[in-house]
Amino acid sequence: MKSFEKKVIIISNRDLKHGRFILSFSDKQIAGAASPGQFLMVKVSRGLFPLLRRPFSIHNCSGKDGRIDVLYEVKGPGSRLLSQYPPGRVLEVVGPLGNGFSLPEKGRGVILVAGGMGAAPLFFLASRLAAERSKRRIYALLGACGKNRLCRPAEFTAAGCSVKLSTDDGSCGSAGYVSGLLDSFLNSPGIIPSAYVIYACGPRPMLQATAFVAGKFGVPGYCSLEAHMACGIGACMGCVIPVRSEGGREAYKRVCHDGPVFSLQEPDWGKM
Amino acid sequence: MSRIRTEVRIGRMMLRTPVTVASGTFGYASEFSGFFDLRILGAVTTKTVTLKPRRGNVPPRTCETPAGMLNSVGLENPGIDVFLKEKMPFLAGYKVPVIVSIASESDNREFIELARRLDHCREAAAIELNISCPNIRHTTARPGTSLIAQDAGATYRLVKAVRAVTKKTIITKLSPNVTDIVSIAAAAEEAGSDAVALINTITGMSIDASSRKSRIGAVIGGLSGPAIRPVAVRMVWEVSRRVSIPVIGMGGICDTDSALEFLLAGASAVAVGTGNFLSPSLADEIVKGIREYMRENRFGSVSMLRKGMKYAR
């Protein structure tokens, strides 16, 4: 696994409305090494505030020129600064970092489960799987608190996914959490849960609920976690989560270096 | 101009360049080996290791603060056995001196045992006594203090005891959380420490007004980054004038100029800490930058640079 520290030039930094942006740049080395689920550490300031780089998952990699898309939401001063950067500006990035998703075995159906912005890394996975040109079934279960917060359903459809939506307020798709949507999907006639694998990303309570549903149906799966990070490369031990290790012993793992992708059953959700 | 000599001697250890890294900010070096050639460093300082594995503190362990960050990692490490078996072999392949940082949370015996073990380890060039980590509590310090490095007597006794069991270069890492750091440095020197390293983090806190909770799990943490640099430079300047052993200066170095501040204040070498998180190849940039500065300003050696500060306006 090779990572690079590069200065890249912003190609575009498009406002998708509702506080979301999609930033693009080209780097053949980073794109060539990147796999779905990995992330980048991006320097968002020129000076000392904010001091630390910000981790962003890779939303997509495409084309011969190594184009990389980063989908992000303005949440604080770091992402706000990033959203103001025009095309042509130099951006310092380190990546790709972390362990990506283990790709599904041949023929196994895929269920992507996204809570809000959790769709960001799952889209890269969807487009990689679409490039296989196999007959694999790929479902994308996208959830959000309301209609405006649903993340890129049209793009998932265009990437060959069967898209199902849920919103907490019922403004679009089925009403309720996306974990509930997953539950009813796995219960629906003709679906054999053991023939699928789940890839999930979103807020921690949503992932915990997804892990519970996956466990209930005996479906294997993975989740990609988000964390505040200082270094992003496994050195500072700052971004740890509690995990259930063999023998029930409590242990910590680094989201940046041991993750950000974990088996759904590995995090000790009750202690997070 | 004749050749620029960037070598520095610290105890029995020869550093090719006056730049190392701060323990706990560089992992076990393998994390950084893909970003630059580690051999450019004067030495690698490894994450503090203890006798037994330590799980570390409850997350969240870091938070960003103005021009700095707080951490309450709590010395998570796999213990000396795993360190020697799994981490040291990688470092041995690099032909760069390795400073092994050690700590104990109980008493001096653990430090002594660790030093004994490392005394037999050919790959360890020096031992850093981390007596200043604010995230663990010591039982040997006198009441009212929690760190050995907050007590000149405790510092003297520990360094003396470790000195008795090893010929390796000993570097004592000092805390800024004291009234008079010079007296602690002097105690380390008197007890036989080959060098002092300063500063460790400054204790600090940050509270999130919306949740009304501390932003880090352990409530109190250690502040690092450019925010603490003026404090560190002042302490390095004071200590350098009062002790005769080399000083390794650190605290908020994030570019060549900030590294030069420490050398001009009297440090024999500098360590890049939180800066490693800002850019994984920062230490490489600083090594080259110092060399360039020495050439441009006609400093033939680091010892000349150390005496290069001007006072008259």
XYZ file of C-alpha atoms in Angstrom:
585
model
C 0.000 0.000 0.000
C 1.673 3.153 -1.221
C 0.752 6.719 -0.242
C 1.936 9.978 -1.722
C 2.357 13.519 -0.439
C 1.475 15.753 -3.365
C 0.623 19.273 -4.418
C -2.280 19.090 -6.833
C -4.267 21.698 -8.735
C -7.998 22.009 -8.162
C -9.864 21.379 -11.420
C -13.268 22.251 -10.024
C -14.937 22.795 -6.673
C -18.610 22.646 -7.495
C -21.424 23.718 -5.162
C -24.041 20.943 -5.068
C -26.299 23.100 -2.835
C -27.410 22.353 0.732
C -23.828 22.844 1.966
C -22.350 20.125 -0.203
C -19.484 20.436 -2.617
C -17.603 18.193 -4.977
C -13.922 18.961 -5.469
C -11.899 17.450 -8.296
C -8.218 17.228 -9.098
C -5.972 14.958 -11.131
C -3.110 12.885 -9.839
C -2.137 9.693 -11.615
C -0.112 8.300 -8.705
C -2.793 8.766 -6.065
C -5.568 7.638 -8.416
C -3.528 4.640 -9.526
C -3.016 3.477 -5.955
C -6.477 4.284 -4.612
C -9.103 1.698 -3.814
C -12.684 2.293 -2.629
C -12.900 3.097 1.083
C -9.537 4.836 1.258
C -9.170 8.496 2.157
C -7.028 11.591 1.705
C -5.602 14.032 4.240
C -6.128 17.498 2.791
C -4.441 20.655 3.992
C -7.280 23.154 4.148
C -5.436 26.221 5.415
C -2.445 28.161 4.210
C -1.441 29.197 7.719
C -1.863 27.798 11.209
C -5.642 27.758 11.453
C -7.030 25.214 11.171
C -3.749 23.515 11.997
C -4.432 19.898 11.122
C -5.231 18.361 7.769
C -8.752 17.087 7.236
C -9.578 13.498 6.255
C -11.900 13.101 3.264
C -12.941 9.836 1.681
C -12.397 9.372 -2.034
C -15.738 9.765 -3.772
C -14.566 8.547 -7.141
C -11.503 7.964 -9.293
C -11.946 7.966 -13.037
C -10.291 8.377 -16.375
C -6.775 8.019 -17.711
C -5.702 11.363 -16.244
C -6.307 10.092 -12.694
C -9.183 12.362 -11.828
C -10.186 12.192 -8.174
C -13.461 13.512 -6.764
C -13.972 14.437 -3.121
C -17.548 14.921 -1.960
C -17.790 16.930 1.235
C -20.176 18.898 3.384
C -19.374 22.196 5.049
C -19.335 21.350 8.743
C -16.776 23.638 10.352
C -14.007 26.120 9.634
C -11.865 23.591 7.723
C -14.475 22.459 5.249
C -15.714 26.069 4.915
C -12.248 27.202 3.850
C -12.007 24.324 1.388
C -15.343 25.277 -0.151
C -13.964 28.735 -0.972
C -11.016 27.503 -3.007
C -11.277 28.263 -6.734
C -10.184 26.053 -9.615
C -6.478 26.468 -10.305
C -5.515 26.721 -6.644
C -2.801 24.389 -5.379
C -3.973 21.904 -2.763
C -1.693 19.759 -0.586
C -2.955 16.203 -0.222
C -1.620 12.978 1.249
C -3.095 9.713 0.057
C -4.480 7.271 -0.581
C -4.558 6.275 3.105
C -6.074 3.502 5.186
C -7.517 0.151 4.225
C -10.276 0.124 1.652
C -13.216 -2.245 1.323
C -12.527 -5.928 0.685
C -14.154 -6.445 -2.676
C -16.987 -8.987 -2.835
C -16.366 -12.463 -4.155
C -17.621 -13.255 -7.633
C -21.384 -13.501 -7.926
C -22.151 -12.230 -4.423
C -24.824 -9.539 -4.314
C -23.930 -6.177 -2.835
C -25.991 -3.928 -0.572
C -24.644 -0.429 -0.077
C -26.128 1.243 2.995
C -25.512 4.975 3.299
C -26.569 7.413 5.983
C -26.414 10.971 4.621
C -22.879 11.846 3.519
C -21.901 8.222 4.130
C -22.684 7.768 0.464
C -19.390 9.515 -0.392
C -16.994 6.516 -0.279
C -19.678 4.009 -1.315
C -20.026 5.678 -4.698
C -16.395 4.863 -5.522
C -17.137 1.231 -4.637
C -20.292 1.253 -6.773
C -18.452 2.597 -9.797
C -15.596 0.089 -9.367
C -18.104 -2.757 -9.195
C -19.967 -1.372 -12.208
C -16.700 -1.473 -14.158
C -16.595 -5.256 -13.637
C -19.466 -5.565 -16.152
C -20.688 -8.651 -14.323
C -24.256 -9.685 -13.577
C -23.805 -8.902 -9.893
C -26.832 -7.248 -8.244
C -25.967 -3.985 -6.511
C -28.524 -2.301 -4.289
C -27.932 1.165 -2.893
C -29.986 1.946 0.196
C -29.620 5.664 0.732
C -31.011 7.301 3.845
C -31.027 10.830 5.180
C -32.966 12.995 7.607
C -34.930 14.631 4.783
C -35.302 14.774 1.017
C -32.697 17.530 0.540
C -30.085 15.557 2.452
C -30.288 12.418 0.300
C -26.923 11.944 -1.312
C -26.716 11.613 -5.102
C -29.399 8.968 -5.784
C -29.369 9.715 -9.536
C -25.609 9.085 -9.723
C -25.958 5.738 -7.946
C -28.700 4.774 -10.420
C -26.471 5.816 -13.324
C -23.687 3.657 -11.885
C -25.956 0.632 -12.221
C -27.334 0.368 -8.689
C -30.935 -0.395 -7.784
C -31.587 2.566 -5.525
C -33.940 2.541 -2.530
C -34.459 5.627 -0.422
C -35.509 6.399 3.117
C -35.882 9.645 5.023
C -36.347 10.158 8.742
C -39.175 12.637 8.113
C -40.797 10.635 5.324
C -40.304 13.430 2.754
C -38.921 10.951 0.212
C -38.834 7.164 -0.043
C -39.880 5.119 2.946
C -40.212 6.881 6.277
C -37.671 5.931 8.930
C -34.017 5.080 9.268
C -32.006 3.411 6.516
C -31.308 0.506 8.891
C -35.075 -0.108 8.909
C -35.051 -0.031 5.128
C -32.276 -2.634 5.195
C -34.296 -4.784 7.592
C -37.380 -4.772 5.353
C -35.243 -5.319 2.248
C -33.635 -8.427 3.745
C -37.113 -9.616 4.749
C -38.609 -9.140 1.294
C -39.633 -12.200 -0.719
C -37.037 -13.573 -3.110
C -34.084 -12.075 -1.235
C -31.646 -14.620 0.166
C -29.670 -12.643 2.786
C -26.724 -15.049 2.823
C -26.084 -14.328 -0.855
C -25.235 -10.687 -0.088
C -22.553 -8.576 1.496
C -23.195 -5.177 3.085
C -21.022 -2.079 2.735
C -22.117 0.704 5.048
C -21.049 4.235 5.836
C -22.710 6.971 7.868
C -23.118 8.259 11.409
C -22.073 5.829 14.152
C -25.604 5.175 15.530
C -26.727 4.349 11.981
C -23.792 1.955 11.560
C -24.542 0.343 14.903
C -28.142 -0.253 13.804
C -26.899 -1.587 10.456
C -24.525 -3.974 12.243
C -27.447 -5.176 14.364
C -29.649 -5.852 11.312
C -26.760 -7.533 9.468
C -26.141 -9.748 12.489
C -29.811 -10.621 12.753
C -29.900 -11.882 9.153
C -26.401 -13.344 9.222
C -25.201 -11.103 6.403
C -21.470 -10.344 6.387
C -20.529 -6.727 5.957
C -18.157 -3.849 6.313
C -18.424 -0.291 7.506
C -16.280 2.746 6.910
C -15.833 4.944 9.965
C -15.224 8.642 10.311
C -13.006 10.127 13.026
C -11.160 13.256 13.959
C -7.559 12.590 13.022
C -4.280 14.342 13.675
C -1.832 12.453 11.451
C -3.961 10.123 9.313
C -1.069 7.673 8.888
C -1.141 5.629 12.086
C 1.487 7.520 14.051
C -0.321 9.562 16.679
C -2.742 6.947 18.083
C -5.353 9.688 18.301
C -8.294 8.320 16.280
C -8.863 5.012 18.061
C -12.162 3.172 18.537
C -12.883 0.328 20.965
C -13.085 -3.059 19.259
C -14.068 -6.546 20.315
C -10.958 -8.657 20.035
C -10.533 -12.386 20.454
C -11.111 -13.596 23.970
C -13.346 -10.610 24.650
C -10.380 -8.488 25.682
C -10.887 -4.764 25.235
C -8.632 -3.166 22.671
C -8.355 -0.021 20.613
C -7.784 0.214 16.884
C -6.830 3.223 14.816
C -9.498 4.378 12.379
C -6.821 5.814 10.049
C -4.441 2.886 9.850
C -6.339 -0.234 10.943
C -9.480 1.123 9.224
C -11.273 3.211 8.169
C -13.004 0.049 6.945
C -13.863 -2.497 9.629
C -16.026 -5.584 9.656
C -19.496 -4.528 10.857
C -19.139 -6.749 13.909
C -15.674 -5.566 14.948
C -16.319 -2.165 16.598
C -17.568 -2.353 20.160
C -20.612 -0.256 19.283
C -21.932 -0.121 22.824
C -18.766 1.622 23.996
C -18.478 4.180 21.205
C 33.175 28.323 1.364
C 34.437 25.141 2.950
C 32.215 22.225 3.750
C 29.194 22.754 6.007
C 29.381 20.379 8.941
C 25.937 19.468 10.205
C 27.038 16.617 12.494
C 26.300 16.886 16.195
C 27.477 14.709 19.055
C 24.967 13.849 21.778
C 26.583 11.648 24.414
C 28.107 8.703 22.556
C 25.770 9.179 19.649
C 26.754 10.988 16.458
C 23.907 12.666 14.576
C 24.491 13.284 10.875
C 22.134 16.267 10.982
C 20.797 18.226 13.973
C 17.254 17.035 13.366
C 15.316 14.252 15.047
C 11.636 13.743 15.800
C 9.681 14.018 19.038
C 8.641 10.739 20.633
C 5.001 9.914 20.028
C 4.736 11.929 16.826
C 6.597 9.598 14.486
C 5.214 6.200 15.460
C 7.946 3.629 14.939
C 9.198 5.397 11.784
C 7.785 2.851 9.337
C 4.690 5.058 9.065
C 6.868 7.789 7.511
C 9.351 5.756 5.478
C 7.276 6.059 2.314
C 7.355 9.849 2.421
C 11.104 10.547 2.669
C 14.461 8.875 3.165
C 14.723 8.420 6.928
C 18.523 8.366 6.697
C 18.498 12.145 6.302
C 17.516 12.403 9.989
C 20.131 12.738 12.712
C 18.193 10.178 14.712
C 14.764 8.623 14.929
C 12.999 8.833 18.294
C 10.426 6.111 18.784
C 7.084 6.312 20.516
C 7.492 5.907 24.258
C 7.510 2.255 25.265
C 6.697 0.789 28.676
C 7.491 -2.578 30.241
C 3.960 -3.930 29.784
C 1.576 -3.095 26.951
C -0.562 -0.038 27.595
C -4.025 0.399 26.165
C -3.934 4.157 26.460
C -6.711 6.552 27.366
C -10.345 6.619 26.367
C -11.150 8.443 23.072
C -11.502 11.139 21.894
C -7.782 11.542 22.337
C -7.002 14.589 20.272
C -8.603 17.904 19.525
C -7.540 20.885 17.553
C -6.918 24.210 19.342
C -5.751 27.600 18.030
C -2.407 26.912 16.298
C -2.095 23.688 18.237
C -3.674 20.488 19.436
C -4.388 18.717 22.687
C -3.751 15.021 23.139
C -4.510 12.550 25.862
C -3.264 9.399 24.149
C -1.814 8.072 27.391
C 1.234 6.269 26.015
C -0.590 3.482 24.188
C 2.138 1.029 23.185
C 2.640 -2.721 22.760
C 5.236 -3.061 25.537
C 9.000 -3.597 25.330
C 8.858 -7.252 24.218
C 6.747 -6.590 21.149
C 8.677 -3.381 20.487
C 12.011 -5.204 20.370
C 10.634 -8.078 18.329
C 8.396 -6.285 15.853
C 9.379 -2.611 15.675
C 13.126 -2.533 16.191
C 14.110 -4.794 13.242
C 12.611 -2.324 10.771
C 14.558 0.554 12.326
C 17.770 -1.438 12.402
C 17.654 -1.666 8.618
C 17.942 2.099 8.236
C 21.399 2.854 9.616
C 20.041 5.871 11.462
C 20.610 6.173 15.216
C 17.538 5.171 17.194
C 16.579 6.960 20.391
C 14.248 4.682 22.324
C 11.868 6.634 24.529
C 10.826 4.828 27.719
C 8.440 5.545 30.560
C 6.905 4.003 33.624
C 3.776 4.776 35.524
C 4.743 3.034 38.713
C 8.225 3.434 40.082
C 11.857 3.731 39.055
C 12.322 -0.038 38.905
C 10.382 -0.186 35.671
C 12.661 2.451 34.104
C 15.707 0.526 35.311
C 14.418 -2.753 33.907
C 13.702 -1.100 30.545
C 17.154 0.505 30.477
C 18.758 -2.877 31.250
C 16.887 -4.484 28.388
C 17.890 -1.719 25.990
C 21.494 -1.766 27.144
C 21.739 -5.172 25.457
C 20.062 -3.940 22.289
C 22.684 -3.042 19.712
C 20.235 -1.075 17.584
C 19.350 1.361 20.381
C 21.772 4.301 20.222
C 20.209 6.224 23.090
C 17.535 6.040 25.738
C 15.126 8.900 26.259
C 13.685 9.016 29.770
C 10.163 10.297 29.301
C 9.522 11.595 32.800
C 7.239 14.339 31.575
C 4.230 12.794 29.847
C 1.269 14.651 31.367
C -1.133 11.830 30.530
C 0.052 9.316 33.115
C 0.568 9.560 36.847
C 3.718 8.616 38.726
C 3.858 7.365 42.240
C 7.465 8.371 42.914
C 7.024 12.103 42.557
C 6.397 13.984 45.788
C 2.819 14.821 46.801
C 1.409 17.748 44.886
C 3.259 16.826 41.716
C 2.369 14.087 39.319
C 5.465 13.939 37.145
C 9.036 13.008 37.966
C 10.066 15.968 35.824
C 8.269 18.305 38.238
C 10.608 17.350 41.070
C 14.374 17.965 40.888
C 15.082 15.351 43.562
C 12.999 12.663 41.847
C 14.615 13.518 38.511
C 18.087 13.227 40.040
C 17.309 9.857 41.664
C 15.833 8.366 38.511
C 18.604 9.499 36.168
C 21.231 8.322 38.657
C 19.588 4.906 38.926
C 19.339 4.472 35.156
C 22.899 5.755 34.688
C 24.068 2.944 36.933
C 22.706 0.233 34.629
C 23.521 1.486 31.135
C 26.364 2.964 29.124
C 23.952 4.070 26.429
C 23.449 7.753 25.837
C 20.744 9.029 28.206
C 18.467 11.874 27.180
C 16.095 13.213 29.840
C 12.859 14.652 28.496
C 11.710 17.624 30.545
C 8.321 19.104 31.293
C 7.415 22.763 30.821
C 4.823 22.405 33.592
C 7.261 23.646 36.242
C 8.245 26.903 37.886
C 11.957 26.550 37.175
C 12.948 24.189 34.391
C 16.632 25.069 34.795
C 16.762 23.407 38.218
C 15.305 20.188 36.786
C 17.756 20.238 33.863
C 20.629 20.804 36.286
C 19.487 17.825 38.370
C 19.463 15.614 35.267
C 22.949 16.800 34.316
C 24.323 16.246 37.790
C 22.908 12.706 37.847
C 24.710 11.846 34.624
C 22.246 12.493 31.840
C 24.072 13.012 28.541
C 21.495 15.479 27.237
C 18.129 17.021 27.990
C 15.206 17.212 25.584
C 12.616 19.943 25.988
C 9.780 20.638 25.979
C 7.136 17.980 26.425
C 3.544 19.202 26.084
C 2.001 21.915 28.243
C -1.058 20.702 30.117
C -4.262 22.179 28.789
C -8.000 21.828 28.411
C -10.664 22.673 25.876
C -14.401 22.580 26.525
C -17.145 22.295 23.914
C -19.793 24.806 24.996
C -22.623 23.015 23.190
C -22.060 19.613 24.832
C -20.446 21.167 27.957
C -17.888 18.364 27.852
C -14.118 18.387 27.555
C -13.090 17.922 23.935
C -10.792 15.071 24.987
C -11.683 11.943 26.872
C -9.195 12.338 29.711
C -10.440 15.932 30.355
C -6.889 17.295 30.681
C -4.356 16.776 27.908
C -1.039 17.994 26.569
C -0.880 21.005 24.278
C 1.525 20.904 21.344
C 2.051 22.714 18.078
C 3.088 26.259 17.120
C 0.988 27.654 20.002
C 3.625 26.514 22.517
C 6.723 27.484 20.546
C 7.600 30.780 22.300
C 7.458 29.003 25.666
C 9.699 26.238 24.340
C 12.244 28.610 22.789
C 12.472 30.580 26.033
C 13.022 27.411 28.069
C 15.651 26.073 25.651
C 17.460 29.413 25.825
C 17.422 29.430 29.640
C 18.523 25.812 29.984
C 21.251 26.048 27.312
C 22.918 28.905 29.170
C 22.938 27.043 32.466
C 23.841 23.416 31.689
C 26.817 22.134 29.765
C 25.199 19.013 28.301
C 23.514 19.277 24.880
C 19.910 20.417 24.663
C 17.502 18.947 22.126
C 14.908 21.630 21.483
C 11.333 21.059 20.443
C 7.873 22.554 20.681
C 5.878 23.717 17.685
C 8.525 23.419 14.991
C 6.678 23.601 11.697
C 9.213 24.974 9.227
C 12.923 25.734 8.847
C 12.747 29.133 10.534
C 11.060 27.732 13.608
C 13.709 24.985 13.850
C 16.422 27.636 13.563
C 14.890 29.536 16.502
C 15.779 26.619 18.758
C 19.313 26.235 17.419
C 19.938 29.970 17.801
C 18.552 29.755 21.343
C 21.295 27.257 22.101
C 19.923 23.817 21.215
C 22.391 21.338 19.736
C 19.622 19.574 17.850
C 15.910 19.966 17.274
C 12.994 17.579 17.145
C 9.980 17.876 14.856
C 6.815 16.874 16.708
C 3.270 17.851 15.838
C 4.722 19.199 12.572
C 5.030 15.586 11.394
C 1.222 15.455 11.371
C 0.946 18.623 9.297
C 3.229 17.258 6.604
C 4.787 13.789 6.799
C 7.955 14.979 5.024
C 8.421 18.119 7.147
C 11.569 16.815 8.889
C 13.164 16.268 5.481
C 12.342 19.834 4.434
C 13.817 21.183 7.678
C 17.085 19.231 7.347
C 17.573 20.729 3.891
C 16.477 24.176 5.054
C 18.952 24.262 7.940
C 21.797 23.258 5.639
C 20.798 25.998 3.217
C 20.630 28.594 6.006
C 24.063 27.577 7.301
C 25.513 27.945 3.830
C 23.913 31.337 3.193
C 24.875 32.718 6.589
C 28.337 31.173 6.649
C 27.896 28.944 9.657
C 30.423 26.148 9.195
C 29.069 24.011 12.032
C 26.048 23.602 14.269
C 28.102 24.762 17.280
C 28.727 28.067 15.471
C 25.026 28.362 14.753
C 24.255 27.743 18.417
C 26.308 30.813 19.307
C 24.841 32.841 16.489
C 22.120 34.735 18.342
C 22.585 38.510 18.441
C 21.555 40.635 21.416
C 22.395 44.270 20.669
C 19.668 46.114 18.769
